[in-house]
Coordinates of C-alpha atoms in Angstrom, one line a residue:
X8 CA -12.6 3.9 15.8
X9 CA -10.1 4.6 13.7
X10 CA -9.8 2.3 10.3
X11 CA -6.5 0.5 9.2
X12 CA -6.5 1.3 5.5
X13 CA -4.5 -0.8 2.9
X14 CA -4.3 0.5 -1.0
X15 CA -4.6 -1.0 -4.1
X16 CA -2.7 -0.1 -7.3
X17 CA -2.9 -0.7 -10.8
X18 CA -0.4 1.7 -12.2
X19 CA -1.0 3.7 -15.7
X20 CA 0.9 3.6 -19.0
X21 CA 2.7 5.0 -21.6
X22 CA -0.2 7.3 -22.6
X23 CA -2.5 9.0 -20.0
X24 CA -6.0 9.9 -19.7
X25 CA -7.4 13.7 -19.4
X26 CA -8.3 13.6 -15.9
X27 CA -7.8 16.4 -13.4
X28 CA -7.7 17.7 -9.7
X29 CA -5.1 18.3 -6.8
X30 CA -3.9 19.4 -3.5
X31 CA -3.8 22.5 -1.4
X32 CA -3.9 24.1 1.6
X33 CA -2.3 26.0 4.9
X34 CA -2.9 28.3 7.6
X35 CA -1.7 30.7 10.0
X36 CA -0.5 32.3 13.5
X37 CA 2.5 34.6 14.7
X38 CA 3.2 37.9 14.5
X39 CA 5.6 39.8 12.8
X40 CA 5.6 38.9 8.8
X41 CA 7.5 38.9 5.8
X42 CA 5.2 39.8 3.0
X43 CA 5.6 38.3 -0.1
X44 CA 3.8 40.2 -3.1
X45 CA 1.0 38.6 -4.0
X46 CA 1.3 37.7 -7.9
X47 CA -1.4 37.0 -10.1
X48 CA -1.0 34.6 -12.8
X49 CA -2.9 37.3 -15.4
X50 CA -0.8 39.9 -13.6
X51 CA -3.6 41.8 -12.4
X52 CA -3.4 40.7 -9.0
X53 CA -7.2 39.9 -8.4
X54 CA -8.5 37.2 -6.3
X55 CA -11.2 34.9 -6.4
X56 CA -11.4 34.5 -2.5
X57 CA -14.5 35.2 -0.9
X58 CA -13.0 34.5 2.3
X59 CA -15.9 32.4 3.6
X60 CA -14.0 29.0 3.2
X61 CA -10.4 28.8 5.0
X62 CA -8.6 25.6 5.5
X63 CA -6.4 26.4 9.0
X64 CA -3.7 23.4 9.1
X65 CA -1.6 23.0 12.2
X66 CA 1.6 21.1 10.8
X67 CA 4.1 19.4 12.2
X68 CA 6.2 19.5 9.4
X69 CA 6.3 23.3 8.4
X70 CA 8.8 23.5 5.3
X71 CA 11.9 24.5 6.1
X72 CA 12.4 25.6 2.4
X73 CA 10.1 26.5 -0.4
X74 CA 12.2 26.1 -2.9
X75 CA 11.2 22.3 -3.9
X76 CA 14.6 21.6 -5.2
X77 CA 16.1 22.2 -1.8
X78 CA 12.8 20.9 0.0
X79 CA 13.4 18.0 -1.6
X80 CA 10.9 14.5 -1.9
X81 CA 10.5 14.5 2.3
X82 CA 6.9 14.8 3.7
X83 CA 7.2 18.3 2.9
X84 CA 6.3 18.2 -0.7
X85 CA 2.6 17.9 0.6
X86 CA 2.9 21.6 1.5
X87 CA 4.4 22.7 -1.0
X88 CA 2.0 21.4 -3.1
X89 CA -0.1 24.2 -2.4
X90 CA 1.8 26.5 -4.4
X91 CA 3.5 24.1 -6.9
X92 CA 1.7 21.9 -9.3
X93 CA 3.9 19.1 -11.5
X94 CA 3.7 17.4 -14.3
X95 CA 1.7 14.4 -12.8
X96 CA 0.1 13.5 -9.5
X97 CA -1.0 10.6 -8.0
X98 CA -4.3 9.4 -8.0
X99 CA -6.2 6.9 -5.4
X100 CA -4.6 3.9 -6.8
X101 CA -1.2 5.2 -6.6
X102 CA -0.7 5.8 -10.6
X103 CA 0.7 8.4 -11.8
X104 CA -2.5 10.8 -13.8
X105 CA -1.9 14.3 -15.7
X106 CA -1.7 17.3 -13.6
X107 CA 0.3 20.2 -15.7
X108 CA 0.9 17.8 -18.3
X109 CA -2.4 16.3 -20.0
X110 CA -1.0 13.6 -21.7
X111 CA 2.2 11.6 -22.0
X112 CA 3.8 9.1 -24.4
X113 CA 6.9 6.8 -25.1
X114 CA 9.1 6.3 -28.2
X115 CA 8.6 2.6 -29.2
X116 CA 12.0 2.0 -27.8
X117 CA 11.0 3.1 -23.8
X118 CA 14.1 5.5 -24.0
X119 CA 12.3 8.7 -24.9
X120 CA 9.0 10.3 -23.2
X121 CA 7.1 13.6 -24.5
X122 CA 4.9 15.2 -22.3
X123 CA 2.2 17.3 -23.7
X124 CA 1.5 20.6 -21.3
X125 CA -2.1 21.8 -21.2
X126 CA -2.5 25.1 -22.9
X127 CA -2.8 28.7 -21.5
X128 CA -1.6 28.2 -18.0
X129 CA 0.9 30.4 -16.7
X130 CA 2.5 30.8 -13.2
X131 CA 1.3 33.2 -10.7
X132 CA 4.2 35.8 -11.5
X133 CA 2.4 35.6 -15.2
X134 CA 5.2 33.2 -16.8
X135 CA 4.0 30.9 -18.9
X136 CA 3.7 27.1 -18.3
X137 CA 5.6 25.7 -21.1
X138 CA 8.3 22.9 -22.2
X139 CA 11.0 25.6 -21.3
X140 CA 9.8 25.5 -17.7
X141 CA 10.0 21.8 -17.4
X142 CA 13.4 22.0 -18.9
X143 CA 14.8 24.4 -16.9
X144 CA 12.8 22.7 -13.9
X145 CA 14.8 19.5 -14.8
X146 CA 18.1 21.0 -15.3
X147 CA 18.0 22.8 -11.7
X148 CA 17.2 19.7 -9.9
X149 CA 20.1 18.1 -11.5
X150 CA 22.4 20.7 -11.5
X151 CA 21.7 23.5 -8.7
X152 CA 24.4 23.1 -5.9
X153 CA 22.1 22.5 -3.1
X154 CA 19.8 20.3 -4.6
X155 CA 18.1 17.6 -2.9
X156 CA 16.6 15.8 -6.1
X157 CA 19.9 15.5 -8.4
X158 CA 19.7 11.5 -7.4
X159 CA 16.3 10.7 -8.4
X160 CA 16.6 12.3 -11.8
X161 CA 19.6 10.1 -13.3
X162 CA 17.3 8.3 -15.7
X163 CA 17.2 12.0 -17.8
X164 CA 19.8 12.7 -19.8
X165 CA 18.4 15.9 -21.3
X166 CA 15.1 17.9 -22.2
X167 CA 14.1 18.9 -25.7
X168 CA 11.8 22.0 -25.3
X169 CA 9.3 22.5 -28.1
X170 CA 6.4 24.9 -27.3
X171 CA 4.1 22.5 -25.2
X172 CA 5.7 19.6 -25.7
X173 CA 8.6 18.4 -23.5
X174 CA 10.8 15.6 -24.8
X175 CA 13.1 13.7 -22.4
X176 CA 15.8 11.5 -23.5
X177 CA 16.6 9.0 -20.9
X178 CA 20.0 7.5 -20.1
X179 CA 17.8 4.0 -20.3
X180 CA 14.8 2.5 -20.9
X181 CA 12.6 3.7 -18.0
X182 CA 8.7 3.3 -18.0
X183 CA 8.8 4.6 -14.4
X184 CA 9.5 8.2 -15.4
X185 CA 5.4 9.2 -15.3
X186 CA 5.2 7.9 -11.6
X187 CA 8.6 9.8 -10.5
X188 CA 7.7 13.2 -12.0
X189 CA 5.1 13.8 -9.7
X190 CA 4.9 16.0 -6.3
X191 CA 7.6 14.4 -4.9
X192 CA 10.4 15.2 -7.2
X193 CA 9.3 17.4 -9.7
X194 CA 7.1 20.3 -8.4
X195 CA 7.7 23.1 -10.8
X196 CA 8.7 26.8 -10.2
X197 CA 8.6 29.8 -12.6
X198 CA 12.0 30.1 -14.1
X199 CA 12.0 33.5 -13.9
X200 CA 11.3 33.2 -10.2
X201 CA 13.7 30.4 -9.5
X202 CA 16.5 32.5 -11.3
X203 CA 17.1 33.3 -7.8
X204 CA 16.8 30.2 -5.9
X205 CA 17.6 32.1 -2.7
X206 CA 14.7 34.3 -3.6
X207 CA 12.4 31.7 -4.6
X208 CA 13.1 29.7 -1.3
X209 CA 11.1 33.0 0.6
X210 CA 8.7 33.9 -2.2
X211 CA 7.5 30.7 -4.0
X212 CA 6.1 30.9 -7.4
X213 CA 4.4 28.2 -8.9
X214 CA 1.1 27.2 -10.9
X215 CA -0.5 25.1 -8.1
X216 CA -4.2 25.7 -6.6
X217 CA -2.9 28.5 -4.4
X218 CA -0.8 31.5 -4.4
X219 CA 1.0 32.9 -1.2
X220 CA 0.3 36.1 0.2
X221 CA 2.2 36.2 3.4
X222 CA 5.1 34.2 4.8
X223 CA 6.8 33.9 7.8
X224 CA 10.0 31.5 7.3
X225 CA 9.2 28.7 9.7
X226 CA 6.4 29.8 11.1
X227 CA 3.6 30.5 8.8
X228 CA 2.1 31.1 5.4
X229 CA -1.0 32.3 4.5
X230 CA -2.3 31.5 0.9
X231 CA -5.0 32.5 -1.2
X232 CA -7.0 30.3 -3.9
X233 CA -5.2 30.5 -7.7
X234 CA -8.1 31.5 -9.9
X235 CA -5.5 30.5 -12.7
X236 CA -4.8 27.0 -11.5
X237 CA -6.0 25.0 -14.4
X238 CA -8.5 22.9 -12.2
X239 CA -9.4 25.5 -10.1
X240 CA -12.9 24.8 -10.5
X241 CA -12.7 22.0 -8.0
X242 CA -11.1 23.5 -5.1
X243 CA -13.5 24.7 -3.2
X244 CA -11.2 26.7 -0.8
X245 CA -10.8 30.0 -0.6
X246 CA -8.0 31.0 1.7
X247 CA -5.6 28.7 3.6
X248 CA -3.6 29.3 6.8
X249 CA -0.8 27.2 7.5
X250 CA 0.9 27.3 10.6
X251 CA 3.8 25.3 12.1
X252 CA 2.3 23.2 14.8
X253 CA 2.7 24.2 18.6
X254 CA 3.3 21.7 21.1
X255 CA 1.8 18.3 20.0
X256 CA -0.6 18.5 23.2
X257 CA -2.3 21.6 22.5
X258 CA -3.5 20.5 18.7
X259 CA -6.4 18.8 20.1
X260 CA -7.5 21.7 22.0
X261 CA -6.8 24.2 18.9
X262 CA -9.1 21.9 17.3
X263 CA -11.8 21.8 19.4
X264 CA -11.6 25.7 20.2
X265 CA -11.9 26.3 16.2
X266 CA -8.3 28.1 16.1
X267 CA -7.2 25.0 13.3
X268 CA -9.5 23.1 11.4
X269 CA -7.1 20.4 10.5
X270 CA -3.8 18.9 11.8
X271 CA -1.6 16.3 11.1
X272 CA -1.3 14.6 14.8
X273 CA 0.7 11.6 16.5
X274 CA -0.5 8.3 17.4
X275 CA -1.0 9.2 21.3
X276 CA -3.4 12.2 20.5
X277 CA -5.8 9.9 18.1
X278 CA -7.9 9.3 21.2
X279 CA -8.2 12.3 22.8
X280 CA -9.3 13.6 19.2
X281 CA -11.8 11.0 18.5
X282 CA -13.3 12.0 22.6
X283 CA -13.6 15.4 21.2
X284 CA -15.8 14.9 18.5
X285 CA -13.3 15.4 16.0
X286 CA -12.8 13.2 12.5
X287 CA -9.4 11.0 12.8
X288 CA -8.5 9.3 9.9
X289 CA -5.1 8.0 8.2
X290 CA -4.0 8.6 5.1
X291 CA -2.8 5.5 3.5
X292 CA 1.3 5.7 2.7
X293 CA 4.4 4.3 2.4
X294 CA 5.8 4.9 6.0
X295 CA 8.2 2.3 6.9
X296 CA 11.2 2.3 9.7
X297 CA 14.4 -0.3 9.6
X298 CA 17.4 -0.9 11.5
X299 CA 20.0 0.3 9.2
X300 CA 23.3 -1.9 9.2
X301 CA 26.7 -1.5 7.5
X302 CA 27.8 -5.0 6.0
X303 CA 31.2 -3.5 5.1
X304 CA 32.3 -3.0 9.3
X305 CA 32.2 -5.8 12.0
X306 CA 30.2 -7.4 13.7
X307 CA 27.8 -7.1 10.4
X308 CA 30.4 -8.7 8.0
X309 CA 29.4 -12.0 9.4
X310 CA 26.1 -13.1 8.1
X311 CA 25.2 -15.0 11.3
X312 CA 25.0 -12.1 13.4
X313 CA 22.8 -10.0 10.5
X314 CA 20.3 -13.1 10.8
X315 CA 20.7 -12.9 14.8
X316 CA 19.2 -9.3 14.4
X317 CA 16.8 -10.2 11.9
X318 CA 15.3 -12.8 14.3
X319 CA 15.8 -10.6 17.5
X320 CA 13.2 -8.2 16.2
X321 CA 9.4 -8.4 17.7
X322 CA 7.9 -5.8 15.2
X323 CA 4.5 -5.7 17.5
X324 CA 6.0 -4.3 20.1
X325 CA 7.5 -1.4 18.0
X326 CA 3.5 -1.0 16.7
X327 CA 2.1 -1.3 20.3
X328 CA 4.6 0.7 22.0
X329 CA 5.0 3.4 19.3
X330 CA 1.7 3.7 17.2
X331 CA -1.1 2.8 20.2
X332 CA -2.0 0.1 17.8
X333 CA -2.6 2.2 14.9
X334 CA 0.5 1.1 12.5
X335 CA 1.6 -1.9 11.0
X336 CA 3.8 -4.3 11.7
X337 CA 6.1 -4.5 8.5
X338 CA 9.3 -6.1 6.9
X339 CA 9.1 -4.7 3.4
X340 CA 8.9 -1.0 2.6
X341 CA 5.5 -1.5 0.9
X342 CA 2.3 -1.6 2.4
X343 CA 0.0 -4.8 1.8
X344 CA -2.2 -4.2 -1.1
X345 CA 0.1 -2.0 -3.0
X346 CA 1.7 -3.5 -6.3
X347 CA 5.0 -3.9 -5.3
X348 CA 4.4 -5.6 -1.9
X349 CA 5.8 -9.1 -2.2
X350 CA 3.8 -12.0 -0.4
X351 CA 6.3 -14.3 -0.6
X352 CA 8.8 -12.7 1.3
X353 CA 6.5 -11.6 4.2
X354 CA 7.5 -12.9 7.5
X355 CA 10.9 -14.6 6.1
X356 CA 12.8 -14.0 9.7
X357 CA 9.8 -14.5 12.5
X358 CA 10.6 -13.1 15.6
X359 CA 12.6 -16.0 17.3
X360 CA 15.3 -14.8 20.4
X361 CA 15.8 -18.2 20.7
X362 CA 17.7 -18.8 17.3
X363 CA 19.0 -15.2 17.4
X364 CA 21.0 -16.4 20.4
X365 CA 22.3 -19.6 18.8
X366 CA 23.6 -18.1 15.9
X367 CA 25.4 -15.0 18.1
X368 CA 26.7 -18.0 19.8
X369 CA 27.8 -19.7 16.4
X370 CA 29.6 -16.4 15.4
X371 CA 31.6 -16.5 18.8
X372 CA 29.7 -14.0 21.0
X373 CA 29.1 -14.9 24.2
X374 CA 25.9 -13.2 26.3
X375 CA 27.1 -9.8 26.9
X376 CA 30.3 -9.7 24.9
X377 CA 28.7 -8.0 21.6
X378 CA 28.9 -4.0 22.3
X379 CA 27.5 -1.6 19.9
X380 CA 26.8 1.7 19.5
X381 CA 23.6 2.8 17.9
X382 CA 24.0 6.0 16.6
X383 CA 20.7 8.4 16.2
X384 CA 19.9 12.1 15.5
X385 CA 17.7 12.5 18.8
X386 CA 16.6 10.9 21.2
X387 CA 13.9 8.2 19.7
X388 CA 11.6 5.6 21.6
X389 CA 12.8 3.3 18.5
X390 CA 16.2 3.5 19.6
X391 CA 15.4 2.4 23.2
X392 CA 12.6 -0.9 21.8
X393 CA 15.8 -2.0 19.7
X394 CA 18.4 -1.6 22.9
X395 CA 16.1 -3.8 24.6
X396 CA 15.3 -6.3 22.5
X397 CA 18.7 -6.6 21.6
X398 CA 20.0 -6.9 25.5
X399 CA 17.5 -10.1 25.6
X400 CA 19.6 -12.1 23.3
X401 CA 22.8 -10.8 25.0
X402 CA 24.0 -8.1 22.8
X403 CA 25.0 -4.8 24.8
X404 CA 23.4 -1.6 22.7
X405 CA 24.4 2.1 23.8
X406 CA 22.4 4.8 22.4
X407 CA 24.7 7.7 21.4
X408 CA 23.0 10.7 20.0
X409 CA 24.8 12.8 17.0
X410 CA 22.8 16.0 16.3
X411 CA 25.3 15.8 13.1
X412 CA 24.0 12.5 12.6
X413 CA 23.1 13.0 8.9
X414 CA 26.7 13.5 7.6
X415 CA 28.3 10.2 8.9
X416 CA 25.1 8.1 7.7
X417 CA 25.0 9.3 4.2
X418 CA 28.6 9.2 4.1
X419 CA 28.0 5.4 5.3
X420 CA 30.7 6.0 8.1
X421 CA 28.0 4.3 10.8
X422 CA 28.1 0.5 11.5
X423 CA 24.4 0.8 13.0
X424 CA 22.1 3.3 12.9
X425 CA 17.9 3.6 12.4
X426 CA 16.0 5.4 9.7
X427 CA 12.6 6.0 8.6
X428 CA 11.1 6.9 5.2
X429 CA 7.9 8.1 3.7
X430 CA 8.4 6.1 0.4
X431 CA 8.0 7.5 -3.2
X432 CA 5.3 7.2 -5.9
X433 CA 7.6 5.1 -8.0
X434 CA 8.2 1.9 -6.3
X435 CA 11.9 1.6 -8.2
X436 CA 13.0 4.5 -6.7
X437 CA 12.1 3.2 -3.4
X438 CA 13.7 0.2 -3.9
X439 CA 17.0 1.5 -5.3
X440 CA 16.9 4.2 -2.6
X441 CA 16.8 1.4 -0.1
X442 CA 18.9 -1.6 -2.0
X443 CA 21.0 0.1 -4.6
X444 CA 24.7 0.1 -4.7
X445 CA 24.4 3.9 -4.1
X446 CA 21.1 4.3 -3.1
X447 CA 21.0 7.1 -0.1
X448 CA 19.5 4.8 2.5
X449 CA 21.9 1.8 1.9
X450 CA 24.5 2.3 4.9
X451 CA 26.0 -0.8 3.4
X452 CA 27.2 1.3 0.1
X453 CA 28.5 0.0 -2.0
X454 CA 26.7 -3.4 -1.4
X455 CA 23.8 -4.5 -2.9
X456 CA 21.7 -8.2 -3.2
X457 CA 22.9 -10.5 -5.8
X458 CA 20.8 -10.2 -8.9
X459 CA 19.0 -7.0 -7.7
X460 CA 20.6 -4.7 -10.2
X461 CA 19.3 -7.0 -13.0
X462 CA 15.7 -6.9 -11.5
X463 CA 15.5 -3.3 -10.9
X464 CA 16.3 -3.0 -14.8
X465 CA 13.7 -5.6 -15.8
X466 CA 11.2 -3.3 -14.1
X467 CA 12.4 -0.2 -15.7
X468 CA 12.2 -2.0 -19.3
X469 CA 8.5 -3.1 -18.6
X470 CA 5.6 -0.8 -18.9
X471 CA 3.3 0.1 -16.5
X472 CA 0.2 -1.6 -18.3
X473 CA 2.0 -4.8 -19.4
X474 CA 0.2 -7.8 -18.1
X475 CA 3.6 -9.1 -16.2
X476 CA 4.3 -5.7 -14.8
X477 CA 3.1 -6.9 -11.0
X478 CA 5.3 -10.1 -11.2
X479 CA 8.5 -7.9 -12.2
X480 CA 8.0 -5.6 -9.7
X481 CA 7.1 -8.1 -7.1
X482 CA 10.8 -10.3 -7.8
X483 CA 12.5 -7.0 -7.9
X484 CA 11.4 -6.2 -4.5
X485 CA 12.3 -10.1 -3.3
X486 CA 15.6 -9.5 -4.5
X487 CA 16.0 -6.2 -2.7
X488 CA 14.7 -7.8 0.7
X489 CA 17.5 -10.1 0.1
X490 CA 19.7 -7.5 1.6
X491 CA 21.7 -7.6 4.8
X492 CA 21.9 -4.0 5.3
X493 CA 18.2 -3.3 6.6
X494 CA 15.6 -4.9 8.7
X495 CA 12.4 -3.3 8.5
X496 CA 10.3 -2.9 11.4
X497 CA 6.8 -1.1 11.3
X498 CA 4.8 1.3 9.6
X499 CA 3.6 4.6 11.0
X500 CA 0.0 5.9 10.3
X501 CA -0.1 9.3 8.7
X502 CA -2.7 10.2 10.9
X503 CA -5.0 13.7 10.8
X504 CA -7.2 15.4 13.2
X505 CA -9.9 17.5 11.3
X506 CA -13.4 19.3 12.2
X507 CA -16.5 17.7 10.9
X508 CA -16.6 20.9 8.6
X509 CA -14.4 19.7 6.6
X510 CA -15.1 17.2 4.3
X511 CA -13.3 14.2 3.6
X512 CA -10.2 14.0 1.7
X513 CA -9.2 11.6 -1.3
X514 CA -7.2 8.6 -0.1
X515 CA -4.1 9.3 -2.5
X516 CA -1.3 7.4 -0.8
X517 CA 1.3 9.6 1.2
X518 CA -0.7 13.0 -0.5
X519 CA -2.8 15.5 0.7
X520 CA -5.0 16.5 -1.9
X521 CA -7.6 19.2 -1.8
X522 CA -9.3 18.4 -4.7
X523 CA -13.2 18.9 -4.3
X524 CA -12.8 19.3 -0.8
X525 CA -15.3 21.9 1.0
X526 CA -15.6 23.7 4.3
X527 CA -18.9 24.2 5.6
X528 CA -19.7 27.5 7.4
X529 CA -17.1 29.2 6.0
X530 CA -14.2 27.3 8.4

């Protein structure tokens, strides 16, 4: 049966080893196509693909955008990583290791970091991968009007480019930068191609392990191996066909018949996939779901109501009903075993409906009197579980679907909602997103828990290899979890199914890394 996974993390430091490897893959089906010119890094259009190892990937999160600045740092970064490489990447321990940058170092104070790029690299349009490209990528992510990344880069004040050396002048001491500037936040596009962001969105040009030959927006992408990728010798897949997965119920049959040989699946499909003889596995990750409360609005401006909600949540029900037992109950945004996980905060508010009722009564709410709207973007079984659990303690919840939910949520106009995140490679970024005064996932902006800002600043100021880094980071997690604005519930698994012809993937947390992966028998 499918094994549950935890991950252990020992972060890297001011300077990096020269290690290698990275990503890739995608697949296809469909008819009418938008052809994208096949551009070689050497300018000749030659391909090393032999056609005898094709990855056929059915994905439920096919990119809506192929411009990484617009696509942002959500789950789609895994697919964009087929085309784009980054300064760093994440290894199986969750730490930053070299990608386009072969090494880096901080100044003594910690407010400047210089990345040294690998020599001789080119984008698939022939443009050089150099410090000027890094500078352009950072500035575009900070300034492009439709950028989804500008909030992630506030520690970067400016970038100086000198040949293959990109020096980042920071706005504060921040040793998290190597963790931050990986695949999620700074996938680097050719500056020439990115001069027209709308065109780049339909014709992605990067320096990753694959080059797009054909793209049908929202439906299908066909890629071939990039012979000029810096770690091409460890990419054993020749061609990739990436398609938007059809109805979830048909994915397993598609894997059985060979239409696909790799797919992300939902927990309800895991048993059928295993019975079909497929390899079913879970990649470690940072998925976490929560109840989002706005403490600036009634009734959550009363701490007793907040605590009542904390005690009213039965996390086991979410795991059993939504993940078929394959997920994990959680009360924080990090998995057990991860460096930022704070064991001292574990189970601080155990399920206790009697205590929840008592607190509500103390706050002046008799059974059935407190009525709330739970606003969500679409039908969601999570919402129904929340509704049922709160009804059990005397709170009447009405589920309201707002297709434009994102607008009031990120404007912090809602009182009560739900959110699920895939996390970030930088633990500090995860913490500030959830608990910071301007955090996008903090529905209670500008509220932040007491001492949180100071605790996060201390983490930033601590080198990742410092002996006390783990303690300092966990103290920041503890400070964040004092927040009255979020109640974490469960972690859904990153589930995948593949044919046995596809070898195992590296267990890089939250990432899909195709380095070293082979496909037997040509498919």
